[in-house]
Amino acid sequence: MDFDAHGGNKRVFHRLGGGGGDGGGGGLSTADTRQKVCNYWRAGKCNRFPCPYLHRELPLPPAATANGAAAKRFANNTWGRNNNFNNHSNNYRAGNSKNSNINNRAVIKTDILCRNWVQGNCMYGEKCKFLHSWTVGDGFKLLTQLEGHQKVVSGITLPSGSDKLYSGSKDETVRVWDCASGQCAGVINLGGEVGCMISEGPWIFIGVTNFVKAWNTQTNTDLSLSGPVGQVYAMAVGNDLLFAGTQDGAILAWKFNVTTNCFEPAASLKGHSLAVVSLVVGANKLYSGSMDNSIRVWNLETLQCIQTLTEHTSVVMSLLCWDQFLLSCSLDKTIKVFAILMLIIYIFLWGQVTKLYRFYLFLQVWFATDSGNLEVTYTHNEEHGVLALCGMPDSEGKPVLLCSCNDNSVRFYDLPSFAERGKIFAKQEIRAIQLGPGGLFFTGDGTGQVRVWQWCNGPVAT
C-alpha cells in the first residue's frame, strides 16, 4: 500500500504488474503484464497481493509513470472499495517491510471470537489471533442448528414425555421441532411477542402481552389466562400454582381446577415497582427479580413477601436455586450467591462400649426456619452484563453453572469454585437456555437461531 503524492493523501494499489518502470513487483514479465488486466481489479474487489495481473487499463502511454499520471489513474482505486477488509486485514496485506515476515511469526491466540470469521470473510485464516470456533473447551459439542425464527428466541422448552421441542420468539411465533429429525414440525402464530416459555408436565405456558397461553400437548387443550397488564416476562410453577411476572410489577397466580379443567385466578402479589423479569421456586419460597434492581422472597404458603434483597445495582435478569443457595445475575455485571443463615447442630452419638470401642459419630444437621434471612456470601464479577443462568451436572455429577453474558457468549463455571471451564459463542446475545435429557442443552440467540448442544461424556440433566 502506498500514498499518492498527487492525489491528496489517498491510499492506492501499488501493484502495476512486472517491469521496473511501472513500480510493479508482481513477478510476471513486462510482455505478460501488458496482455492481461485483472478483472477483479476492474470490479474493485481484488484482494490478492501480489496480483499476477495488471491493475490498470491497456494501453498505457510509456511516459505515464514518469510524469505521475499513473498515480493519478489509480487514486480512485482505494482499499475503501474492498468492503470485506477491516483495518487489521489491511495491515496484514500491506506490502511494507515491517509485515514482510508476518507468516513466520508465532500467532498468540485469544479466546475472543473473530467477527470477520463469523461473517465468513476473515482473510487471516490460521494466522488470525482471534478465535475461529463457536466453542472454547472440550466438555461439550454442537449437535445441530435449528433455523426458522426471524427475531430473538425468548423461550425454549421440552415437555416431559414429549418428542417435540418448542421455541418461542419475539417474531410472535412458537415453533415446534421434531427431536428425531431436527425439522420444524409446525409454526403457531400468537399475534404477539413471546416474553417467556416454561413447561410443567404436559402443559406448556407461553407469556405474551396481556395474557398467558396454556397448552396441553397431550389433550391439545388450549387456554388463555387473562389478567396480566403488559408483557409477561417470567413464569414459574410451585405449590400447585402458576406464577407470572408482568410488566406492571405484579406477580399473578393461577391454580388448576380439575373439575372445570381450567386455571382459576388465585392471587396477585404486589411489591415490585417495575417489571418482574425473573422467577424461580425453591425451598418452599418464590423468588422474584425485577427491573427495580431488587429480589423479593415470597412464602409459598401465605404468598406474603418475607424479605427484599437490594444488593444489585441494575436489573435482576435471572435467578437460580442450587442446593441451599440462591444465585442471581444482573446487568450490573455480577452474579451474587445468597445463603440462608443456618443453625448448625452437632449431635455426638457414642456407641455402646463393646469389645471394639466405638468412637463418636459426628452428624451435622443443617436446617432453615421460615424466618431465616438470605445474605450475600459471594459476589462473582463479570466483564459484561449477565442475562441468564442455568445449572446442570457434568459427567461426574458435579454442578456446572451456565452463564449467558451480553457479549454474545455463555460461560461455564464449576460450582462452588467458579473456576471457568469453557465458553460457547453466538452471533448475538443468548437469551434462552434450556436443559434436556442425556446431557443435552439448548440455546436461543438474538438472530432467531436455536442450537442443540451435548456434553461429550453425556451427563444426565436434572
Tab-separated table of C-alpha atoms in Angstrom:
chain	number	residue	atom	x	y	z
A	1	MET	CA	0.000	0.000	0.000
A	2	ASP	CA	1.356	3.429	-0.913
A	3	PHE	CA	0.259	7.053	-0.787
A	4	ASP	CA	-0.407	9.187	-3.832
A	5	ALA	CA	1.640	12.360	-3.632
A	6	HIS	CA	-0.593	13.976	-6.241
A	7	GLY	CA	-3.967	12.764	-5.073
A	8	GLY	CA	-4.472	14.354	-1.668
A	9	ASN	CA	-3.103	11.597	0.616
A	10	LYS	CA	-5.266	8.859	-0.930
A	11	ARG	CA	-4.366	5.198	-0.470
A	12	VAL	CA	-3.823	3.387	-3.762
A	13	PHE	CA	-2.846	-0.023	-5.028
A	14	HIS	CA	0.880	-0.028	-5.752
A	15	ARG	CA	0.669	-3.189	-7.832
A	16	LEU	CA	1.231	-2.468	-11.532
A	17	GLY	CA	2.463	-5.905	-12.533
A	18	GLY	CA	6.071	-6.520	-13.631
A	19	GLY	CA	8.562	-4.149	-15.080
A	20	GLY	CA	10.770	-1.653	-13.364
A	21	GLY	CA	9.290	1.400	-14.991
A	22	ASP	CA	5.791	0.951	-13.526
A	23	GLY	CA	6.888	0.207	-9.963
A	24	GLY	CA	5.384	-3.318	-10.007
A	25	GLY	CA	6.622	-6.486	-8.422
A	26	GLY	CA	4.007	-8.979	-9.435
A	27	GLY	CA	6.535	-11.422	-10.823
A	28	LEU	CA	5.374	-11.517	-14.499
A	29	SER	CA	7.400	-10.243	-17.403
A	30	THR	CA	6.580	-6.890	-18.924
A	31	ALA	CA	5.190	-8.588	-22.012
A	32	ASP	CA	2.869	-10.765	-19.912
A	33	THR	CA	1.545	-7.949	-17.780
A	34	ARG	CA	0.715	-5.939	-20.864
A	35	GLN	CA	-1.523	-8.749	-22.093
A	36	LYS	CA	-3.947	-9.219	-19.161
A	37	VAL	CA	-5.817	-6.856	-16.879
A	38	CYS	CA	-7.222	-8.101	-13.548
A	39	ASN	CA	-10.999	-8.447	-13.840
A	40	TYR	CA	-11.372	-8.337	-10.040
A	41	TRP	CA	-9.467	-5.026	-10.013
A	42	ARG	CA	-11.889	-3.660	-12.578
A	43	ALA	CA	-14.755	-4.580	-10.245
A	44	GLY	CA	-12.940	-3.057	-7.279
A	45	LYS	CA	-12.742	-6.415	-5.484
A	46	CYS	CA	-9.178	-7.670	-5.960
A	47	ASN	CA	-7.553	-8.596	-2.632
A	48	ARG	CA	-4.506	-10.509	-3.891
A	49	PHE	CA	-1.035	-9.298	-3.067
A	50	PRO	CA	0.870	-9.507	-5.248
A	51	CYS	CA	-1.642	-9.825	-8.055
A	52	PRO	CA	-0.216	-11.532	-11.195
A	53	TYR	CA	-2.363	-9.354	-13.474
A	54	LEU	CA	-2.358	-5.685	-14.333
A	55	HIS	CA	-4.148	-3.180	-12.111
A	56	ARG	CA	-4.537	-0.688	-14.951
A	57	GLU	CA	-6.223	-0.408	-18.291
A	58	LEU	CA	-4.435	-1.040	-21.588
A	59	PRO	CA	-2.838	0.643	-23.359
A	60	LEU	CA	-0.855	2.881	-21.014
A	61	PRO	CA	1.433	5.544	-22.507
A	62	PRO	CA	5.126	4.871	-21.791
A	63	ALA	CA	5.588	8.267	-20.139
A	64	ALA	CA	2.644	7.872	-17.770
A	65	THR	CA	4.691	6.655	-14.823
A	66	ALA	CA	7.408	9.219	-15.215
A	67	ASN	CA	5.085	12.211	-15.139
A	68	GLY	CA	2.900	10.957	-12.304
A	69	ALA	CA	-0.192	10.212	-14.430
A	70	ALA	CA	-0.210	6.572	-13.335
A	71	ALA	CA	-0.564	7.535	-9.698
A	72	LYS	CA	-3.468	9.783	-10.545
A	73	ARG	CA	-5.047	6.992	-12.571
A	74	PHE	CA	-5.223	4.746	-9.514
A	75	ALA	CA	-6.161	7.399	-6.973
A	76	ASN	CA	-9.794	6.290	-7.017
A	77	ASN	CA	-8.982	2.596	-6.571
A	78	THR	CA	-8.596	2.706	-2.787
A	79	TRP	CA	-8.883	-0.006	-0.132
A	80	GLY	CA	-12.191	1.544	0.769
A	81	ARG	CA	-13.743	-0.207	-2.221
A	82	ASN	CA	-12.951	-3.606	-0.694
A	83	ASN	CA	-15.645	-3.785	1.962
A	84	ASN	CA	-14.650	-7.268	3.083
A	85	PHE	CA	-11.484	-5.940	4.724
A	86	ASN	CA	-11.107	-4.263	8.080
A	87	ASN	CA	-8.110	-2.461	9.467
A	88	HIS	CA	-6.223	-5.459	10.785
A	89	SER	CA	-6.576	-7.351	7.490
A	90	ASN	CA	-5.408	-4.254	5.583
A	91	ASN	CA	-2.257	-4.069	7.663
A	92	TYR	CA	-1.679	-7.764	7.182
A	93	ARG	CA	-1.628	-7.337	3.411
A	94	ALA	CA	0.273	-4.074	3.267
A	95	GLY	CA	3.451	-4.632	1.294
A	96	ASN	CA	5.731	-2.842	3.762
A	97	SER	CA	8.836	-4.252	5.347
A	98	LYS	CA	7.523	-4.460	8.921
A	99	ASN	CA	4.878	-7.002	7.816
A	100	SER	CA	7.014	-8.871	5.293
A	101	ASN	CA	7.791	-11.694	7.724
A	102	ILE	CA	4.364	-11.971	9.339
A	103	ASN	CA	3.851	-15.520	8.095
A	104	ASN	CA	6.862	-16.582	10.109
A	105	ARG	CA	5.674	-15.075	13.373
A	106	ALA	CA	4.157	-17.124	16.157
A	107	VAL	CA	0.434	-16.320	16.488
A	108	ILE	CA	-0.786	-15.768	20.047
A	109	LYS	CA	-4.381	-16.950	20.132
A	110	THR	CA	-7.067	-15.290	22.230
A	111	ASP	CA	-10.489	-16.570	23.290
A	112	ILE	CA	-12.210	-13.632	21.601
A	113	LEU	CA	-14.421	-14.613	18.691
A	114	CYS	CA	-13.278	-13.257	15.322
A	115	ARG	CA	-16.072	-11.076	13.942
A	116	ASN	CA	-14.776	-11.408	10.386
A	117	TRP	CA	-14.824	-15.212	10.698
A	118	VAL	CA	-18.440	-15.047	11.874
A	119	GLN	CA	-19.263	-13.055	8.723
A	120	GLY	CA	-17.280	-15.505	6.599
A	121	ASN	CA	-14.629	-13.087	5.371
A	122	CYS	CA	-11.608	-13.295	7.695
A	123	MET	CA	-8.520	-13.304	5.484
A	124	TYR	CA	-6.049	-14.298	8.198
A	125	GLY	CA	-7.016	-17.938	8.273
A	126	GLU	CA	-4.949	-19.921	10.753
A	127	LYS	CA	-2.778	-16.859	11.320
A	128	CYS	CA	-5.662	-14.913	12.889
A	129	LYS	CA	-5.107	-14.297	16.572
A	130	PHE	CA	-8.849	-14.338	17.234
A	131	LEU	CA	-10.969	-17.430	17.695
A	132	HIS	CA	-12.347	-19.274	14.659
A	133	SER	CA	-14.642	-21.553	16.629
A	134	TRP	CA	-18.022	-21.422	18.370
A	135	THR	CA	-16.596	-23.092	21.485
A	136	VAL	CA	-13.703	-22.898	23.915
A	137	GLY	CA	-13.160	-26.056	25.956
A	138	ASP	CA	-13.691	-29.720	25.174
A	139	GLY	CA	-16.529	-30.688	27.506
A	140	PHE	CA	-19.381	-30.115	25.047
A	141	LYS	CA	-20.152	-30.130	21.349
A	142	LEU	CA	-22.650	-28.622	18.930
A	143	LEU	CA	-25.066	-31.197	17.514
A	144	THR	CA	-27.258	-29.129	15.204
A	145	GLN	CA	-28.731	-25.714	14.480
A	146	LEU	CA	-32.449	-25.059	14.103
A	147	GLU	CA	-33.265	-22.222	11.717
A	148	GLY	CA	-36.605	-20.502	11.277
A	149	HIS	CA	-37.229	-17.724	13.789
A	150	GLN	CA	-36.755	-14.195	12.485
A	151	LYS	CA	-36.144	-12.473	15.825
A	152	VAL	CA	-34.650	-13.169	19.243
A	153	VAL	CA	-35.568	-16.507	20.832
A	154	SER	CA	-37.069	-15.722	24.241
A	155	GLY	CA	-38.041	-19.194	25.421
A	156	ILE	CA	-37.276	-22.882	24.850
A	157	THR	CA	-38.979	-25.832	26.481
A	158	LEU	CA	-39.094	-29.617	26.202
A	159	PRO	CA	-42.229	-31.021	27.900
A	160	SER	CA	-41.787	-34.266	29.800
A	161	GLY	CA	-42.618	-37.316	27.728
A	162	SER	CA	-42.723	-35.317	24.505
A	163	ASP	CA	-40.698	-35.926	21.351
A	164	LYS	CA	-41.067	-32.276	20.380
A	165	LEU	CA	-39.020	-29.217	21.291
A	166	TYR	CA	-40.807	-25.857	21.471
A	167	SER	CA	-39.215	-22.443	20.954
A	168	GLY	CA	-40.848	-19.031	21.275
A	169	SER	CA	-39.648	-15.793	19.750
A	170	LYS	CA	-40.315	-12.106	19.540
A	171	ASP	CA	-41.315	-12.757	15.933
A	172	GLU	CA	-44.721	-13.666	17.502
A	173	THR	CA	-44.452	-17.386	16.763
A	174	VAL	CA	-43.840	-20.663	18.555
A	175	ARG	CA	-42.028	-23.280	16.502
A	176	VAL	CA	-42.389	-27.000	17.084
A	177	TRP	CA	-39.272	-29.070	16.320
A	178	ASP	CA	-39.186	-32.823	15.813
A	179	CYS	CA	-36.483	-34.175	18.130
A	180	ALA	CA	-35.683	-37.122	15.859
A	181	SER	CA	-35.217	-35.276	12.574
A	182	GLY	CA	-34.488	-31.737	13.777
A	183	GLN	CA	-37.073	-30.442	11.311
A	184	CYS	CA	-39.731	-27.850	12.071
A	185	ALA	CA	-42.998	-29.716	12.543
A	186	GLY	CA	-45.232	-26.679	12.902
A	187	VAL	CA	-45.495	-22.942	13.465
A	188	ILE	CA	-48.008	-21.372	15.860
A	189	ASN	CA	-48.790	-17.705	15.262
A	190	LEU	CA	-49.707	-15.943	18.511
A	191	GLY	CA	-50.228	-12.383	17.328
A	192	GLY	CA	-47.866	-11.018	19.977
A	193	GLU	CA	-44.255	-11.250	21.094
A	194	VAL	CA	-43.342	-14.230	23.251
A	195	GLY	CA	-41.841	-12.962	26.502
A	196	CYS	CA	-41.119	-16.349	28.097
A	197	MET	CA	-41.959	-20.062	27.953
A	198	ILE	CA	-41.978	-22.870	30.503
A	199	SER	CA	-43.456	-26.362	30.735
A	200	GLU	CA	-44.824	-28.397	33.629
A	201	GLY	CA	-45.812	-31.957	32.903
A	202	PRO	CA	-47.725	-31.969	29.605
A	203	TRP	CA	-48.537	-28.251	29.881
A	204	ILE	CA	-46.715	-25.502	28.004
A	205	PHE	CA	-47.171	-21.946	29.276
A	206	ILE	CA	-46.394	-19.054	26.930
A	207	GLY	CA	-46.182	-15.495	28.203
A	208	VAL	CA	-47.345	-12.838	25.750
A	209	THR	CA	-48.756	-9.328	26.069
A	210	ASN	CA	-51.752	-9.146	28.455
A	211	PHE	CA	-52.267	-12.900	28.836
A	212	VAL	CA	-50.710	-16.326	29.297
A	213	LYS	CA	-51.341	-19.065	26.770
A	214	ALA	CA	-51.700	-22.550	28.325
A	215	TRP	CA	-51.493	-25.529	26.002
A	216	ASN	CA	-51.761	-29.211	26.940
A	217	THR	CA	-49.612	-31.201	24.497
A	218	GLN	CA	-51.424	-34.464	25.281
A	219	THR	CA	-55.038	-33.338	25.044
A	220	ASN	CA	-54.490	-30.294	22.778
A	221	THR	CA	-56.389	-28.189	25.324
A	222	ASP	CA	-55.796	-24.509	24.531
A	223	LEU	CA	-56.486	-21.921	27.246
A	224	SER	CA	-55.880	-18.173	27.569
A	225	LEU	CA	-55.293	-16.850	31.076
A	226	SER	CA	-56.222	-13.187	31.335
A	227	GLY	CA	-55.162	-10.723	33.988
A	228	PRO	CA	-51.603	-9.612	33.176
A	229	VAL	CA	-51.050	-5.979	32.343
A	230	GLY	CA	-48.421	-5.626	29.635
A	231	GLN	CA	-45.844	-8.200	28.638
A	232	VAL	CA	-45.344	-11.390	30.673
A	233	TYR	CA	-41.569	-11.732	31.139
A	234	ALA	CA	-41.211	-14.666	33.541
A	235	MET	CA	-43.126	-17.676	34.846
A	236	ALA	CA	-42.653	-20.407	37.453
A	237	VAL	CA	-44.656	-23.278	38.970
A	238	GLY	CA	-44.737	-24.112	42.669
A	239	ASN	CA	-47.145	-25.427	45.304
A	240	ASP	CA	-49.644	-26.276	42.529
A	241	LEU	CA	-49.697	-22.642	41.424
A	242	LEU	CA	-48.645	-20.997	38.176
A	243	PHE	CA	-46.911	-17.640	38.714
A	244	ALA	CA	-46.404	-14.982	36.038
A	245	GLY	CA	-44.269	-11.846	36.369
A	246	THR	CA	-45.693	-8.920	34.433
A	247	GLN	CA	-44.644	-5.595	33.003
A	248	ASP	CA	-46.500	-3.568	35.647
A	249	GLY	CA	-44.546	-5.191	38.503
A	250	ALA	CA	-47.245	-7.617	39.683
A	251	ILE	CA	-46.934	-11.381	40.067
A	252	LEU	CA	-50.178	-13.158	39.201
A	253	ALA	CA	-51.003	-16.678	40.399
A	254	TRP	CA	-53.444	-19.271	39.000
A	255	LYS	CA	-54.492	-22.652	40.328
A	256	PHE	CA	-55.679	-25.504	38.110
A	257	ASN	CA	-59.210	-26.696	38.772
A	258	VAL	CA	-59.530	-30.364	37.843
A	259	THR	CA	-63.324	-30.232	37.879
A	260	THR	CA	-63.639	-27.389	35.399
A	261	ASN	CA	-60.396	-28.259	33.597
A	262	CYS	CA	-59.219	-24.676	33.691
A	263	PHE	CA	-56.907	-22.335	35.584
A	264	GLU	CA	-58.540	-20.036	38.089
A	265	PRO	CA	-57.021	-16.788	39.470
A	266	ALA	CA	-55.584	-17.382	42.950
A	267	ALA	CA	-53.668	-14.252	43.960
A	268	SER	CA	-51.855	-11.118	42.884
A	269	LEU	CA	-48.526	-10.448	44.602
A	270	LYS	CA	-47.685	-6.755	44.823
A	271	GLY	CA	-44.400	-5.217	45.849
A	272	HIS	CA	-42.127	-4.561	42.879
A	273	SER	CA	-42.263	-1.067	41.431
A	274	LEU	CA	-41.125	-2.101	37.935
A	275	ALA	CA	-41.468	-5.127	35.661
A	276	VAL	CA	-40.792	-8.593	37.075
A	277	VAL	CA	-38.369	-10.301	34.676
A	278	SER	CA	-37.256	-13.431	36.584
A	279	LEU	CA	-38.988	-16.008	38.798
A	280	VAL	CA	-37.830	-19.225	40.453
A	281	VAL	CA	-39.244	-21.565	43.103
A	282	GLY	CA	-37.118	-23.305	45.730
A	283	ALA	CA	-37.083	-24.236	49.433
A	284	ASN	CA	-40.829	-23.514	49.698
A	285	LYS	CA	-40.182	-19.957	48.531
A	286	LEU	CA	-40.883	-17.942	45.418
A	287	TYR	CA	-38.063	-15.595	44.392
A	288	SER	CA	-38.688	-12.709	42.001
A	289	GLY	CA	-36.209	-10.423	40.249
A	290	SER	CA	-37.210	-7.079	38.818
A	291	MET	CA	-36.193	-4.067	36.782
A	292	ASP	CA	-36.327	-2.158	40.062
A	293	ASN	CA	-32.978	-3.908	40.869
A	294	SER	CA	-34.427	-5.891	43.772
A	295	ILE	CA	-35.166	-9.514	44.621
A	296	ARG	CA	-38.226	-10.332	46.683
A	297	VAL	CA	-38.714	-13.538	48.668
A	298	TRP	CA	-42.291	-14.818	48.972
A	299	ASN	CA	-43.649	-17.521	51.271
A	300	LEU	CA	-45.398	-20.086	49.073
A	301	GLU	CA	-47.966	-20.920	51.735
A	302	THR	CA	-49.049	-17.409	52.693
A	303	LEU	CA	-47.960	-15.673	49.444
A	304	GLN	CA	-46.550	-12.854	51.581
A	305	CYS	CA	-43.239	-11.092	50.932
A	306	ILE	CA	-40.866	-12.039	53.756
A	307	GLN	CA	-37.663	-10.351	52.560
A	308	THR	CA	-36.391	-7.852	49.995
A	309	LEU	CA	-32.809	-8.087	48.705
A	310	THR	CA	-31.298	-4.891	47.313
A	311	GLU	CA	-27.681	-5.862	46.692
A	312	HIS	CA	-27.850	-5.486	42.899
A	313	THR	CA	-27.493	-2.083	41.244
A	314	SER	CA	-29.219	-2.938	37.950
A	315	VAL	CA	-31.910	-5.217	36.525
A	316	VAL	CA	-32.018	-8.697	38.085
A	317	MET	CA	-32.155	-10.746	34.886
A	318	SER	CA	-32.194	-14.340	36.135
A	319	LEU	CA	-32.465	-16.416	39.324
A	320	LEU	CA	-31.362	-19.971	40.084
A	321	CYS	CA	-31.795	-22.183	43.143
A	322	TRP	CA	-28.863	-24.529	43.745
A	323	ASP	CA	-28.703	-26.680	46.858
A	324	GLN	CA	-29.258	-24.294	49.794
A	325	PHE	CA	-28.160	-21.286	47.735
A	326	LEU	CA	-29.905	-18.680	45.617
A	327	LEU	CA	-27.909	-17.375	42.647
A	328	SER	CA	-28.841	-14.145	40.894
A	329	CYS	CA	-27.389	-12.300	37.922
A	330	SER	CA	-27.763	-8.748	36.777
A	331	LEU	CA	-26.851	-6.194	34.159
A	332	ASP	CA	-24.583	-4.724	36.856
A	333	LYS	CA	-22.049	-7.391	35.695
A	334	THR	CA	-22.271	-9.537	38.820
A	335	ILE	CA	-23.509	-12.926	39.909
A	336	LYS	CA	-24.421	-12.995	43.589
A	337	VAL	CA	-24.708	-16.077	45.781
A	338	PHE	CA	-27.156	-15.840	48.674
A	339	ALA	CA	-27.410	-18.316	51.548
A	340	ILE	CA	-29.801	-18.670	54.455
A	341	LEU	CA	-28.298	-18.209	57.909
A	342	MET	CA	-28.437	-21.726	59.216
A	343	LEU	CA	-28.235	-23.156	62.709
A	344	ILE	CA	-25.603	-25.867	62.872
A	345	ILE	CA	-26.244	-28.590	65.392
A	346	TYR	CA	-23.635	-31.192	66.121
A	347	ILE	CA	-25.017	-34.354	67.618
A	348	PHE	CA	-22.435	-36.656	69.036
A	349	LEU	CA	-23.503	-40.249	69.152
A	350	TRP	CA	-21.444	-42.690	71.124
A	351	GLY	CA	-21.948	-46.362	70.531
A	352	GLN	CA	-22.128	-48.639	73.494
A	353	VAL	CA	-18.822	-49.922	74.686
A	354	THR	CA	-18.186	-53.436	73.416
A	355	LYS	CA	-15.037	-55.410	72.695
A	356	LEU	CA	-14.320	-52.887	69.889
A	357	TYR	CA	-14.565	-49.405	71.315
A	358	ARG	CA	-16.761	-47.172	69.167
A	359	PHE	CA	-15.679	-43.610	68.697
A	360	TYR	CA	-18.285	-40.950	68.373
A	361	LEU	CA	-20.008	-40.101	65.089
A	362	PHE	CA	-20.441	-36.520	64.012
A	363	LEU	CA	-23.744	-35.730	62.410
A	364	GLN	CA	-24.146	-32.261	61.002
A	365	VAL	CA	-27.705	-31.127	60.622
A	366	TRP	CA	-28.491	-28.077	58.512
A	367	PHE	CA	-31.911	-26.564	58.574
A	368	ALA	CA	-33.548	-23.221	57.980
A	369	THR	CA	-36.680	-21.819	59.509
A	370	ASP	CA	-39.192	-19.705	57.653
A	371	SER	CA	-37.792	-16.660	59.419
A	372	GLY	CA	-34.254	-17.305	58.161
A	373	ASN	CA	-32.901	-14.452	56.035
A	374	LEU	CA	-30.773	-14.600	52.914
A	375	GLU	CA	-27.410	-12.866	52.890
A	376	VAL	CA	-24.780	-12.477	50.171
A	377	THR	CA	-21.990	-14.982	50.715
A	378	TYR	CA	-20.107	-14.414	47.448
A	379	THR	CA	-20.073	-11.998	44.500
A	380	HIS	CA	-18.664	-13.056	41.157
A	381	ASN	CA	-17.742	-10.219	38.794
A	382	GLU	CA	-18.061	-10.408	35.013
A	383	GLU	CA	-16.768	-8.075	32.316
A	384	HIS	CA	-20.226	-7.790	30.808
A	385	GLY	CA	-23.848	-7.733	31.887
A	386	VAL	CA	-25.272	-11.145	32.741
A	387	LEU	CA	-28.526	-12.192	31.058
A	388	ALA	CA	-29.390	-15.738	32.111
A	389	LEU	CA	-28.331	-18.519	34.468
A	390	CYS	CA	-28.799	-22.253	34.138
A	391	GLY	CA	-27.340	-25.184	36.042
A	392	MET	CA	-26.634	-28.816	35.224
A	393	PRO	CA	-24.325	-31.600	36.402
A	394	ASP	CA	-21.279	-32.674	34.406
A	395	SER	CA	-20.345	-36.262	33.587
A	396	GLU	CA	-19.187	-36.819	37.170
A	397	GLY	CA	-22.314	-35.307	38.675
A	398	LYS	CA	-20.564	-32.089	39.718
A	399	PRO	CA	-22.608	-28.901	39.360
A	400	VAL	CA	-21.830	-26.578	36.453
A	401	LEU	CA	-23.228	-23.069	36.045
A	402	LEU	CA	-24.087	-21.798	32.558
A	403	CYS	CA	-23.903	-18.015	32.465
A	404	SER	CA	-25.050	-16.033	29.420
A	405	CYS	CA	-23.499	-12.573	29.005
A	406	ASN	CA	-24.299	-9.712	26.673
A	407	ASP	CA	-21.014	-10.142	24.794
A	408	ASN	CA	-22.751	-12.981	22.865
A	409	SER	CA	-21.188	-15.731	24.968
A	410	VAL	CA	-22.154	-18.375	27.510
A	411	ARG	CA	-19.545	-19.173	30.156
A	412	PHE	CA	-19.310	-22.440	32.048
A	413	TYR	CA	-18.242	-22.401	35.697
A	414	ASP	CA	-17.643	-25.147	38.217
A	415	LEU	CA	-19.567	-24.658	41.439
A	416	PRO	CA	-18.858	-23.606	44.102
A	417	SER	CA	-15.368	-22.507	42.979
A	418	PHE	CA	-16.486	-20.502	39.891
A	419	ALA	CA	-13.489	-21.910	38.011
A	420	GLU	CA	-14.100	-21.333	34.319
A	421	ARG	CA	-14.102	-24.447	32.146
A	422	GLY	CA	-15.295	-23.261	28.749
A	423	LYS	CA	-17.357	-20.917	26.582
A	424	ILE	CA	-19.746	-21.034	23.689
A	425	PHE	CA	-20.381	-18.144	21.349
A	426	ALA	CA	-23.241	-16.898	19.197
A	427	LYS	CA	-23.769	-14.193	16.598
A	428	GLN	CA	-25.970	-12.253	19.022
A	429	GLU	CA	-26.949	-12.401	22.687
A	430	ILE	CA	-28.214	-15.719	24.022
A	431	ARG	CA	-31.437	-15.030	25.920
A	432	ALA	CA	-32.763	-18.574	26.366
A	433	ILE	CA	-31.048	-21.661	27.826
A	434	GLN	CA	-32.913	-24.905	28.438
A	435	LEU	CA	-31.797	-28.319	29.678
A	436	GLY	CA	-32.718	-31.627	28.103
A	437	PRO	CA	-32.193	-35.331	28.796
A	438	GLY	CA	-28.910	-37.185	28.334
A	439	GLY	CA	-26.641	-34.180	28.712
A	440	LEU	CA	-28.454	-32.099	26.092
A	441	PHE	CA	-28.990	-28.368	26.424
A	442	PHE	CA	-30.427	-25.771	24.069
A	443	THR	CA	-29.617	-22.115	23.440
A	444	GLY	CA	-31.550	-19.442	21.556
A	445	ASP	CA	-29.966	-16.184	20.413
A	446	GLY	CA	-30.884	-12.805	19.011
A	447	THR	CA	-30.726	-13.938	15.384
A	448	GLY	CA	-33.539	-16.434	15.983
A	449	GLN	CA	-31.259	-19.456	15.856
A	450	VAL	CA	-31.763	-22.392	18.228
A	451	ARG	CA	-28.735	-24.602	18.837
A	452	VAL	CA	-28.627	-28.091	20.278
A	453	TRP	CA	-25.576	-28.935	22.406
A	454	GLN	CA	-24.425	-32.004	24.287
A	455	TRP	CA	-21.875	-32.722	26.948
A	456	CYS	CA	-19.297	-35.032	25.398
A	457	ASN	CA	-19.437	-37.503	28.269
A	458	GLY	CA	-23.232	-37.441	28.448
A	459	PRO	CA	-24.233	-36.280	31.945
A	460	VAL	CA	-27.868	-36.623	32.845
A	461	ALA	CA	-29.634	-33.263	33.266
A	462	THR	CA	-31.891	-32.708	36.247
